[in-house]
Amino acid sequence: MRGYPRYGTAVGFMVLLNALLIFATQATEGVLTDHLLVQLHEDAQDEAHQVATQHGFQSARKVKNVFEQGGFSRQKRGYRNINDIEVNMSDPLFTKQWYLINTGQADGTPGLDLNVAEAWELGYTGKGVTIGIMDDGIDYLHPDLASNYVSTHMSLNVLIFFHSFEGMLINEASVQDFRGLVKNMTPLVLGIRMLDQPFMTDIIEASSISHMPQVIDIYSASWGPTDDGKTVDGPRELTLQAMADGVNKGRGGKGSIYVWASGDGGSYDDCNCDGYASSMWTISINSAINDGRTALYDESCSSTLASTFSNGRKRNPEAGVATTDLYGNCTLRHSGTSAAAPEAAGVFALALEANPNLTWRDMQHLSVLTSKRNQLHDEVHQWRRNGVGLEFNHLFGYGVLDAGGMVKMAKEWKTVPERFHCVAGSIQEPHKFQSGNKLVLAINTEACQGKDNFVRYLEHVQAVVTVNATRRGDININMTSPMGTKSILLSRRPRDDDSKVGFDKWPFMTTHTWGEDPRGTWVLEVGFRGDQPQRGVLKEWTLMLHGTQSAPYIDQIVRDYQSKLAMSKKEELEEELDEAVERSLKSLMSKNN
Ligand SMILES: *[C@@H]1O[C@H](CO)[C@@H](O)[C@H](O)[C@H]1NC(C)=O
Ligand SMILES: *[C@@H]1O[C@H](CO)[C@@H](O)[C@H](O)[C@H]1NC(C)=O
Ligand SMILES: *[C@@H]1O[C@H](CO)[C@@H](O)[C@H](O)[C@H]1NC(C)=O
Ligand SMILES: *[C@@H]1O[C@H](CO)[C@@H](O)[C@H](O)[C@H]1NC(C)=O
Ligand SMILES: *[C@@H]1O[C@H](CO)[C@@H](O)[C@H](O)[C@H]1NC(C)=O
């Protein structure tokens, strides 16, 4: 289409066990795809290659299970027609990039930007960091992007390697070699071309997400299940496994950083129904426009961690995101959370340069602590503070990313303590609810205290819910933590008229209770909103806590308290510890402001 090699049928990653995978044309229920998993006896790789070749297919890799690859839909977020292209390359567009430095251009609010100037002044350009853009390819011939064109201070899009699953396949060694040559430059950007086909398969997603995990530091995704306000969908088995492997083993064990566009479904959708954006393993990014308002396509949900910038409701033609476009052109009008996710990837590259030791969780902690409310305003949801004083908003998460704040904190950062997982409680009996009569359930938990997996300082919290109703879109679910923070887990989705499937063990996620003490009573409220009377049955609520036992963000002094705590004067010291944590949180936040 754009002179790229066509997307082939050979995929090569993520070796699991001893079955061999062949792609063939295969009819599955629903959608046809040309991907098929075939189980063969062990060591049958040669035979498989032979069979595949005879039938004109290419064989690929080993996987664990055998199943047909059903095709499903994954949509690009914020796609704009080529007719929107306005400005060509010879225009110096730096001053149009208000999201980098906002001086009030295009009717914007001065100071409302990613504060990258501060990071640049400190000498960070993202060098040595590699970003993989999982999309439908990169226009690597674009003068801005082609080999060693270096645009001053741009944190993204400088050196491009093009990858396709056939043709110009580059291997990890060649990237490393090349990176050796370009030490002084900005991040390497790789295009992982995976979106340009009618249907997505689990294999393609998994392969993309696990592509060169020791080379690519940050993966950026601006796509997901259709944002039509009625889809509930997420990563399938192989992709989930690939993500888990990525965060556990990628980047030499520090974990791949997955940045996700939170979605463009607007107020009709809820990004907690998108299992990619709501995954704990992704950092999902929403967008603000240049005067601090929400974009009209923004979806809100409790899993969004932070925001960057995009456009969407301003008439000013320069209020969009200025960036490269196809055929050597540029645009001032890129939009959608599609534009927001790569901006975040750029900021994270700066942070990784400041401290390559950062783990995937460190990056989330840094985002929580350094993102700013700035002048963001959401007409629907108030800004609130959670139980440890962190300010958040249901749509923007912890606010807009602040590159300067992030690199400064990253430099001093000590890797957060080990993460633990605790099933805090589960209610499995069916409970009916109906319009005008909401269901209120409580789980009282010690958060696995006294066990190895005690979680004392929260990171993510998941409410795994099975519920069905006469109209799924009218269900709304809130959850309140023992420290009093209410997360809206599910808002009304007026277009979702499902009455059969409901949510089946769906992991609703909240980031809003970050840093809190999870011990005590959690309350779940399930009700209906909408004009018509509805009925429903909640069949399961399982509360999963994820976080650390020892306090993150605190200096040695507080850790010393903890070892004393193990010995004696337990309660007294616990109180002292809590106060110390609160103090260090406060000082971190004030340093950051
Ligand atoms: C993009 O650039 C090409 C050549 O540089 C030009 O011919 C084309 O008209 C441009 N497209 C738009 C939509 O301006
Ligand atoms: C690009 O823009 C410059 C300046 O606006 C103009 O002179 C030139 O003709 C344009 N080139 C193309 C290919 O549109
Ligand atoms: C990263 O870790 C190494 C090894 O533990 C350490 O020597 C180095 O100082 C750390 N770098 C930063 C920026 O924290
Ligand atoms: C929900 O599930 C229950 C039991 O599984 C069933 O009896 C009920 O009809 C379902 N309700 C709806 C609205 O589908
Ligand atoms: C959940 O919270 C929202 C926002 O405060 C509120 O409008 C809604 O009624 C609540 N729903 C339930 C079931 O409590």
XYZ file of C-alpha atoms and ligand atoms in Angstrom:
663
model
C 0.000 0.000 0.000
C 2.679 2.468 0.937
C 5.517 0.592 -0.664
C 5.973 -1.621 2.359
C 6.390 -5.344 1.997
C 2.986 -6.926 2.406
C 2.242 -8.426 5.704
C 3.367 -12.017 5.493
C 2.355 -15.159 7.224
C 5.507 -15.937 9.126
C 5.636 -14.780 12.700
C 8.543 -15.573 14.895
C 8.500 -15.023 18.615
C 7.586 -16.343 21.999
C 8.611 -19.947 21.911
C 6.656 -21.790 24.545
C 6.454 -25.572 24.501
C 6.478 -28.381 22.032
C 3.807 -27.984 19.457
C 4.526 -26.446 16.135
C 2.564 -23.683 14.611
C 1.587 -23.528 10.992
C -0.430 -20.841 9.349
C -3.038 -21.918 6.885
C -6.333 -20.697 5.616
C -8.856 -21.738 8.154
C -12.530 -21.137 8.563
C -13.468 -20.413 12.125
C -16.855 -19.544 13.421
C -17.465 -15.949 12.612
C -14.419 -14.644 10.860
C -11.920 -16.260 8.533
C -8.278 -15.725 9.206
C -5.244 -17.309 7.628
C -3.725 -18.234 10.955
C -3.918 -21.741 12.290
C -2.218 -23.486 15.125
C -1.427 -27.131 14.493
C -0.225 -29.601 17.053
C 2.469 -32.032 16.007
C 4.435 -34.526 17.981
C 7.672 -33.351 19.518
C 10.618 -32.610 17.261
C 8.412 -32.565 14.211
C 9.643 -29.192 13.138
C 11.207 -30.387 9.893
C 8.100 -32.275 8.838
C 6.026 -29.256 9.631
C 8.123 -26.960 7.522
C 7.851 -29.456 4.709
C 4.072 -29.772 4.951
C 3.678 -26.059 5.147
C 5.903 -25.398 2.169
C 4.093 -28.003 0.074
C 0.867 -26.142 0.665
C 2.307 -22.745 0.017
C 2.410 -21.614 3.621
C 5.138 -20.609 5.926
C 5.549 -22.317 9.230
C 6.435 -20.382 12.275
C 7.008 -20.996 15.899
C 6.336 -23.320 18.752
C 3.475 -22.614 21.080
C 1.935 -24.281 24.049
C -1.620 -24.977 23.079
C -3.433 -25.700 19.909
C -6.481 -23.815 18.917
C -7.934 -22.083 15.936
C -7.202 -18.454 15.660
C -10.491 -16.599 15.511
C -10.247 -13.165 14.019
C -11.399 -10.134 15.901
C -11.492 -6.450 15.375
C -8.902 -4.025 16.700
C -9.366 -0.386 15.878
C -6.914 2.379 15.418
C -7.619 5.270 17.735
C -7.928 8.764 16.337
C -7.396 7.978 12.670
C -7.823 11.027 10.492
C -8.345 11.278 6.832
C -5.432 12.175 4.619
C -7.345 15.271 3.540
C -6.516 16.731 6.894
C -2.879 17.043 5.943
C -2.153 20.716 5.824
C 1.467 21.482 6.173
C 4.441 19.989 4.435
C 7.913 19.267 5.640
C 9.545 22.511 4.725
C 7.612 24.290 7.449
C 9.411 24.481 10.728
C 6.686 23.229 12.994
C 8.412 23.293 16.263
C 6.429 26.225 17.617
C 3.235 24.511 16.543
C 3.950 21.681 18.930
C 2.230 23.317 21.853
C 2.115 19.993 23.706
C 5.903 20.247 24.035
C 6.063 23.918 24.979
C 2.776 25.700 25.409
C 3.175 29.450 25.191
C -0.496 29.965 24.524
C -0.346 29.315 20.787
C -3.563 28.158 19.092
C -5.719 29.644 21.882
C -4.074 27.340 24.384
C -3.328 27.833 28.042
C 0.328 28.758 28.586
C 2.220 26.252 30.683
C -0.128 23.424 29.872
C 2.368 21.069 28.288
C 4.550 18.034 28.945
C 7.321 20.164 30.444
C 9.860 18.545 28.160
C 11.922 21.740 28.013
C 13.062 21.145 31.571
C 14.135 17.580 30.755
C 16.018 18.800 27.676
C 17.728 21.491 29.714
C 18.930 18.786 32.058
C 20.479 17.111 29.029
C 18.019 14.298 28.409
C 16.960 13.480 24.891
C 15.984 9.856 25.285
C 19.211 8.556 23.796
C 19.925 4.890 24.221
C 16.232 4.106 24.582
C 14.255 2.146 21.997
C 10.555 2.656 21.379
C 8.440 0.194 19.407
C 5.338 1.619 17.781
C 2.782 -1.162 17.346
C 0.622 0.073 14.504
C 0.251 -0.200 10.753
C 3.798 0.826 9.963
C 5.944 3.939 9.915
C 6.661 6.104 6.912
C 10.366 5.484 7.216
C 11.093 7.458 4.071
C 9.705 10.579 5.662
C 12.458 13.189 5.759
C 11.816 13.767 9.460
C 12.168 10.117 10.253
C 14.632 8.721 7.744
C 17.907 7.402 9.059
C 19.963 10.108 10.664
C 17.890 13.147 10.374
C 17.974 14.704 13.801
C 15.456 17.354 14.570
C 16.629 19.373 17.492
C 15.222 18.317 20.769
C 12.471 16.174 19.405
C 12.112 13.355 21.851
C 10.590 11.008 19.323
C 10.781 9.887 15.766
C 14.354 10.239 14.853
C 15.876 6.989 13.816
C 13.613 4.519 12.226
C 14.054 0.874 11.682
C 11.341 -0.699 9.759
C 10.272 -4.123 10.759
C 7.925 -6.428 9.034
C 7.446 -10.073 9.654
C 9.039 -10.819 6.338
C 11.291 -8.841 4.122
C 13.376 -6.404 6.072
C 13.414 -8.381 9.255
C 16.005 -6.952 11.549
C 17.391 -8.917 14.408
C 18.336 -7.859 17.884
C 22.036 -7.883 17.133
C 21.718 -5.461 14.263
C 19.737 -3.033 16.396
C 22.368 -3.234 19.109
C 25.135 -2.679 16.551
C 23.341 0.256 15.134
C 22.618 1.707 18.502
C 26.320 1.503 19.232
C 26.908 3.819 16.297
C 24.352 6.388 17.277
C 25.028 6.815 20.945
C 24.520 10.533 20.921
C 21.166 10.602 19.342
C 17.586 10.459 20.447
C 15.561 7.281 20.922
C 15.455 4.643 18.297
C 11.948 4.211 17.019
C 10.892 0.909 15.537
C 7.706 0.336 13.675
C 6.043 -2.947 14.528
C 3.624 -3.314 11.714
C 0.654 -5.335 12.853
C -2.527 -3.341 12.471
C -2.947 -3.143 8.710
C -5.226 -6.056 8.141
C -8.936 -6.694 8.306
C -8.822 -8.861 11.406
C -6.499 -9.182 14.298
C -5.462 -12.500 15.763
C -4.085 -13.404 19.141
C -0.861 -14.532 17.496
C -0.241 -11.199 15.821
C -0.871 -9.286 19.003
C 1.237 -11.594 21.108
C 4.062 -11.500 18.590
C 4.037 -7.729 18.443
C 3.926 -7.268 22.171
C 6.801 -9.688 22.633
C 8.871 -8.497 19.703
C 12.521 -8.088 20.739
C 11.818 -7.576 24.429
C 15.494 -7.200 25.228
C 15.890 -4.406 22.703
C 12.629 -2.488 22.752
C 12.204 -0.675 26.041
C 8.851 0.974 25.472
C 5.956 -0.310 23.370
C 3.333 2.186 22.291
C -0.151 1.066 21.250
C -2.886 3.332 19.955
C -5.455 0.687 19.221
C -7.746 -1.748 20.941
C -11.228 -3.231 20.880
C -13.755 -1.139 18.974
C -14.651 2.014 20.884
C -18.325 1.723 20.025
C -19.596 1.855 23.572
C -20.893 -1.700 23.528
C -17.803 -3.872 23.233
C -16.283 -5.629 26.225
C -13.046 -7.242 25.111
C -9.426 -7.685 26.040
C -6.253 -9.581 25.339
C -6.599 -13.282 24.632
C -4.514 -16.072 26.064
C -1.296 -15.704 24.061
C -1.314 -11.936 24.320
C -1.883 -12.030 28.064
C 1.001 -14.455 28.381
C 3.169 -12.244 26.184
C 2.379 -9.206 28.330
C 3.106 -11.108 31.520
C 6.399 -12.299 30.043
C 7.152 -8.765 28.908
C 6.785 -7.191 32.327
C 8.544 -10.059 34.075
C 11.387 -10.796 31.671
C 11.631 -7.953 29.163
C 14.464 -5.399 29.438
C 16.682 -7.819 31.292
C 13.991 -8.471 33.892
C 13.164 -4.823 34.550
C 10.064 -5.235 32.446
C 8.807 -3.932 29.124
C 6.931 -0.644 29.366
C 3.571 -0.882 27.581
C 1.912 2.448 26.872
C -1.728 2.303 25.812
C -4.155 4.859 24.406
C -7.109 4.774 26.761
C -9.677 4.907 23.967
C -11.729 7.246 21.814
C -15.271 6.172 22.628
C -16.152 9.400 24.432
C -18.684 9.575 27.221
C -20.556 6.646 25.675
C -17.763 4.249 26.453
C -15.811 3.231 29.531
C -12.157 2.265 29.175
C -12.486 -0.292 31.958
C -14.329 -2.385 29.327
C -11.095 -2.430 27.297
C -8.909 -5.145 28.750
C -5.720 -3.694 27.221
C -6.098 -0.194 28.608
C -7.327 -1.542 31.947
C -4.508 -4.055 32.314
C -2.144 -3.543 35.250
C 0.718 -4.201 32.874
C -0.049 -1.268 30.628
C 0.156 2.425 31.392
C -3.000 3.795 29.896
C -2.947 7.383 28.806
C -5.842 9.755 28.260
C -5.739 13.178 26.674
C -6.401 16.804 27.435
C -6.776 19.539 24.848
C -4.611 22.660 24.825
C -6.797 24.633 27.227
C -6.982 21.816 29.765
C -10.423 20.503 28.962
C -11.200 16.897 28.141
C -11.363 15.946 24.497
C -14.870 14.964 23.445
C -13.743 11.472 22.459
C -12.052 10.826 25.817
C -13.325 7.834 27.728
C -13.099 7.940 31.460
C -12.272 5.050 33.754
C -10.521 4.232 36.993
C -7.654 2.385 35.317
C -6.208 5.388 33.461
C -2.907 6.355 35.035
C -2.114 9.725 33.489
C -2.665 11.997 30.506
C -0.869 13.793 27.726
C -2.267 16.040 25.004
C -4.364 15.843 21.925
C -7.099 17.899 20.348
C -10.708 17.459 19.508
C -13.024 20.317 20.268
C -11.225 23.487 19.279
C -11.906 25.190 15.997
C -8.438 26.659 15.832
C -6.751 24.625 13.076
C -3.489 24.673 15.008
C -4.920 23.238 18.195
C -4.233 19.704 16.975
C -1.114 17.666 17.466
C 1.574 18.737 15.001
C 3.545 15.745 13.818
C 4.701 13.871 10.745
C 2.273 12.494 8.230
C 2.559 10.294 5.184
C 4.499 11.085 2.019
C 6.841 13.581 3.551
C 4.027 15.764 4.786
C 3.262 16.994 8.239
C -0.028 17.666 9.905
C -1.204 20.035 12.575
C -4.310 18.013 13.172
C -3.398 14.660 14.556
C -5.888 13.791 17.259
C -7.335 11.093 19.458
C -5.753 9.273 22.347
C -3.675 7.820 19.491
C -1.635 10.985 19.634
C -1.494 10.862 23.423
C 0.127 7.438 23.882
C 3.269 8.110 21.789
C 3.777 11.418 23.599
C 3.868 9.411 26.817
C 6.308 6.952 25.239
C 8.559 9.929 24.471
C 8.394 11.170 28.060
C 9.119 7.681 29.398
C 12.155 7.497 27.104
C 13.500 10.619 28.800
C 12.928 9.027 32.214
C 14.630 5.797 31.145
C 17.644 7.726 29.961
C 17.796 9.453 33.350
C 17.679 6.070 35.034
C 17.860 2.892 32.954
C 17.305 0.859 36.113
C 13.637 1.813 36.300
C 11.331 -1.185 36.308
C 7.896 -1.228 34.689
C 6.447 -0.562 38.128
C 8.884 2.251 38.876
C 7.597 3.938 35.728
C 4.028 3.691 37.017
C 5.022 5.005 40.444
C 6.882 7.900 38.833
C 3.850 8.681 36.676
C 1.596 8.697 39.734
C 3.925 10.920 41.750
C 5.014 13.439 39.132
C 1.943 13.854 36.936
C 0.193 17.126 37.567
C -3.306 18.443 37.768
C -1.852 21.593 36.179
C -4.834 23.396 34.669
C -6.768 20.325 33.638
C -10.472 20.476 34.199
C -13.079 17.833 33.772
C -16.634 19.117 33.764
C -18.053 15.809 34.907
C -15.730 14.448 37.573
C -14.106 16.364 40.403
C -10.446 16.110 41.252
C -10.138 14.227 44.524
C -7.385 13.119 46.866
C -7.032 9.487 47.806
C -6.254 8.130 51.264
C -2.564 9.063 51.082
C -3.169 12.481 49.588
C -2.513 11.743 45.921
C -4.719 13.863 43.687
C -6.543 12.104 40.863
C -9.382 12.500 38.413
C -11.604 9.795 36.951
C -10.751 10.826 33.387
C -7.207 12.221 33.550
C -5.812 9.776 36.112
C -3.082 11.453 38.163
C -2.867 14.334 35.695
C -0.649 15.351 32.860
C 2.829 13.822 32.556
C 5.640 16.151 33.536
C 8.883 15.197 31.799
C 11.025 17.546 33.894
C 9.593 16.289 37.167
C 9.895 12.748 35.975
C 13.571 12.817 34.986
C 14.512 14.571 38.218
C 12.740 12.008 40.342
C 13.918 9.149 38.109
C 17.528 10.135 38.691
C 17.199 9.733 42.451
C 14.811 6.829 42.287
C 15.359 3.589 44.160
C 13.584 0.586 42.725
C 10.336 -0.061 44.540
C 10.177 -3.059 46.875
C 8.935 -6.469 45.773
C 5.343 -6.742 44.625
C 2.852 -9.082 46.264
C -0.619 -10.237 45.291
C -3.392 -10.927 47.761
C -6.870 -12.276 47.135
C -8.518 -10.121 49.758
C -11.871 -11.821 49.644
C -14.525 -13.174 47.345
C -18.293 -13.215 47.297
C -19.601 -15.958 45.069
C -23.307 -16.298 45.867
C -25.728 -14.736 43.375
C -27.161 -11.376 44.450
C -30.082 -9.785 42.636
C -30.392 -6.069 42.061
C -32.727 -3.855 40.084
C -33.385 -0.272 39.115
C -33.996 1.866 42.156
C -32.592 -0.757 44.459
C -28.853 -1.019 44.252
C -26.784 -3.833 45.632
C -24.246 -3.020 48.336
C -21.679 -5.666 49.253
C -18.748 -5.509 51.630
C -15.498 -7.419 51.937
C -13.602 -7.006 55.138
C -9.965 -7.862 54.690
C -6.659 -8.076 56.499
C -4.966 -7.935 53.078
C -3.187 -11.243 53.771
C -1.438 -9.797 56.811
C 0.534 -12.479 58.600
C 1.124 -14.318 55.346
C 3.991 -14.050 52.898
C 1.860 -12.134 50.456
C 0.662 -9.358 52.771
C -0.032 -6.219 50.743
C 0.323 -3.099 52.856
C 0.899 -0.378 50.217
C -1.365 -0.613 47.229
C -0.450 -0.351 43.593
C -3.300 -1.761 41.463
C -6.587 -3.117 42.741
C -8.804 -5.392 40.694
C -12.434 -6.250 41.248
C -13.136 -9.406 39.300
C -16.857 -9.326 38.633
C -19.343 -11.707 37.065
C -22.677 -10.022 36.505
C -25.532 -10.243 34.025
C -28.479 -7.975 33.480
C -31.423 -7.246 31.252
C -29.286 -4.378 29.900
C -25.538 -4.477 30.467
C -25.039 -0.861 29.426
C -27.182 0.432 32.280
C -25.111 -1.237 34.987
C -22.854 0.985 37.020
C -20.400 -0.175 39.636
C -18.507 1.760 42.284
C -15.995 0.489 44.798
C -14.890 2.313 47.932
C -11.656 1.508 49.721
C -11.206 1.322 53.505
C -9.520 4.744 53.351
C -12.649 6.148 51.715
C -11.588 6.459 48.074
C -14.419 5.766 45.677
C -13.465 4.344 42.282
C -16.066 4.306 39.548
C -15.400 0.870 38.090
C -18.091 1.022 35.438
C -20.178 3.919 34.149
C -23.348 3.708 32.102
C -22.766 2.863 28.435
C -26.037 3.857 26.737
C -25.265 1.974 23.501
C -24.559 -1.366 25.139
C -27.807 -3.317 25.061
C -26.358 -6.739 25.754
C -28.757 -8.834 27.807
C -27.051 -12.206 27.559
C -23.346 -12.153 28.163
C -22.873 -9.581 30.899
C -19.393 -9.522 32.380
C -17.760 -12.885 32.944
C -14.987 -12.725 35.550
C -14.100 -9.296 34.194
C -11.184 -7.652 36.015
C -12.231 -4.045 36.591
C -9.116 -2.174 37.659
C -8.508 0.966 39.675
C -5.325 2.952 40.128
C -7.017 5.482 42.396
C -6.171 3.778 45.666
C -2.428 3.896 44.897
C -0.323 3.968 48.072
C -3.269 3.270 50.371
C -3.463 0.740 53.192
C -5.946 -1.873 51.957
C -6.823 -3.325 55.350
C -10.431 -2.829 56.370
C -13.775 -2.829 54.621
C -14.162 -2.511 50.863
C -17.642 -1.699 49.605
C -19.014 -2.520 46.171
C -22.143 -0.751 44.919
C -23.888 -2.110 41.859
C -26.881 -0.358 40.386
C -28.643 0.740 37.224
C -28.893 4.096 35.552
C -31.101 4.778 32.576
C -34.748 5.258 31.694
C -36.015 1.705 31.634
C -36.339 -0.548 34.662
C -33.692 -3.282 34.622
C -32.835 -6.391 36.621
C -29.537 -8.109 37.143
C -27.664 -10.762 39.067
C -24.174 -10.317 40.458
C -22.587 -13.738 40.723
C -19.069 -12.957 41.799
C -16.961 -10.190 43.254
C -13.363 -11.131 43.989
C -11.095 -8.451 45.360
C -7.445 -8.657 44.279
C -4.834 -6.430 45.851
C -1.434 -5.781 44.310
C 1.354 -3.845 45.939
C 4.213 -3.911 48.365
C 4.737 -4.955 51.961
C 7.354 -2.391 52.714
C 6.835 1.237 51.966
C 7.900 2.569 48.624
C 9.236 6.130 48.239
C 10.901 6.262 51.584
C 14.429 6.601 52.645
C 16.521 4.288 54.697
C 15.248 5.762 57.952
C 11.806 4.376 57.401
C 13.144 1.031 56.297
C 15.040 0.915 59.568
C 11.772 1.388 61.388
C 10.531 -1.678 59.653
C 13.294 -3.910 60.840
C 12.735 -2.641 64.355
C 9.076 -3.259 63.829
C 9.770 -6.906 63.279
C 11.377 -7.068 66.713
C 9.198 -5.204 69.154
C 6.894 -2.339 70.036
C 4.855 -3.298 67.044
C 1.912 -0.962 67.173
C 3.751 2.097 68.302
C 6.271 1.686 65.558
C 3.603 0.999 63.004
C 2.147 4.373 63.747
C 5.525 6.012 63.477
C 6.035 4.257 60.186
C 2.728 5.462 58.834
C 3.580 8.999 59.781
C 7.007 8.720 58.214
C 5.518 7.418 55.000
C 3.026 10.232 54.948
C 5.824 12.738 55.538
C 7.971 11.374 52.760
C 5.016 11.257 50.386
C 4.270 14.858 51.206
C 7.848 15.923 50.767
C 8.068 14.046 47.498
C 4.961 15.774 46.309
C 6.088 19.195 47.394
C 9.506 18.677 45.801
C 7.675 17.801 42.727
C 5.393 20.829 42.732
C 1.890 15.287 0.467
O 3.119 15.531 -0.171
C 3.146 15.230 -1.540
C 4.542 15.403 -2.095
O 5.417 15.907 -1.167
C 2.139 16.087 -2.279
O 2.133 15.785 -3.645
C 0.795 15.844 -1.697
O -0.155 16.687 -2.296
C 0.790 16.071 -0.206
N -0.494 15.678 0.300
C -1.333 16.560 0.804
C -2.652 15.986 1.226
O -1.062 17.721 0.920
C 5.697 23.048 1.132
O 5.546 24.268 1.789
C 6.316 25.297 1.255
C 6.178 26.505 2.150
O 4.897 26.611 2.658
C 5.883 25.551 -0.195
O 6.626 26.562 -0.758
C 6.068 24.294 -0.995
O 5.600 24.439 -2.301
C 5.339 23.125 -0.338
N 5.679 21.886 -1.017
C 4.777 20.977 -1.352
C 5.304 19.745 -2.013
O 3.595 21.088 -1.136
C 21.619 1.292 38.344
O 21.969 0.099 38.971
C 23.367 -0.092 39.036
C 23.609 -1.478 39.598
O 22.828 -1.710 40.714
C 23.988 1.009 39.875
O 25.375 0.857 39.924
C 23.661 2.358 39.251
O 24.121 3.404 40.061
C 22.158 2.499 39.077
N 21.891 3.721 38.326
C 21.015 4.642 38.741
C 20.865 5.846 37.868
O 20.359 4.529 39.750
C -28.588 -14.116 34.718
O -28.153 -15.398 35.101
C -29.107 -16.112 35.862
C -28.505 -17.389 36.393
O -27.347 -17.769 35.708
C -30.323 -16.381 35.000
O -31.280 -17.087 35.737
C -30.879 -15.040 34.576
O -31.970 -15.236 33.692
C -29.846 -14.189 33.901
N -30.390 -12.857 33.749
C -30.296 -12.187 32.625
C -30.885 -10.821 32.627
O -29.756 -12.641 31.656
C -21.469 5.533 41.504
O -20.909 6.803 41.609
C -21.452 7.749 40.718
C -20.639 9.015 40.822
O -20.534 9.451 42.123
C -22.921 7.937 41.029
O -23.483 8.860 40.133
C -23.632 6.605 40.899
O -24.985 6.716 41.265
C -22.974 5.563 41.784
N -23.550 4.264 41.528
C -23.822 3.391 42.482
C -24.362 2.093 42.051
O -23.640 3.631 43.658
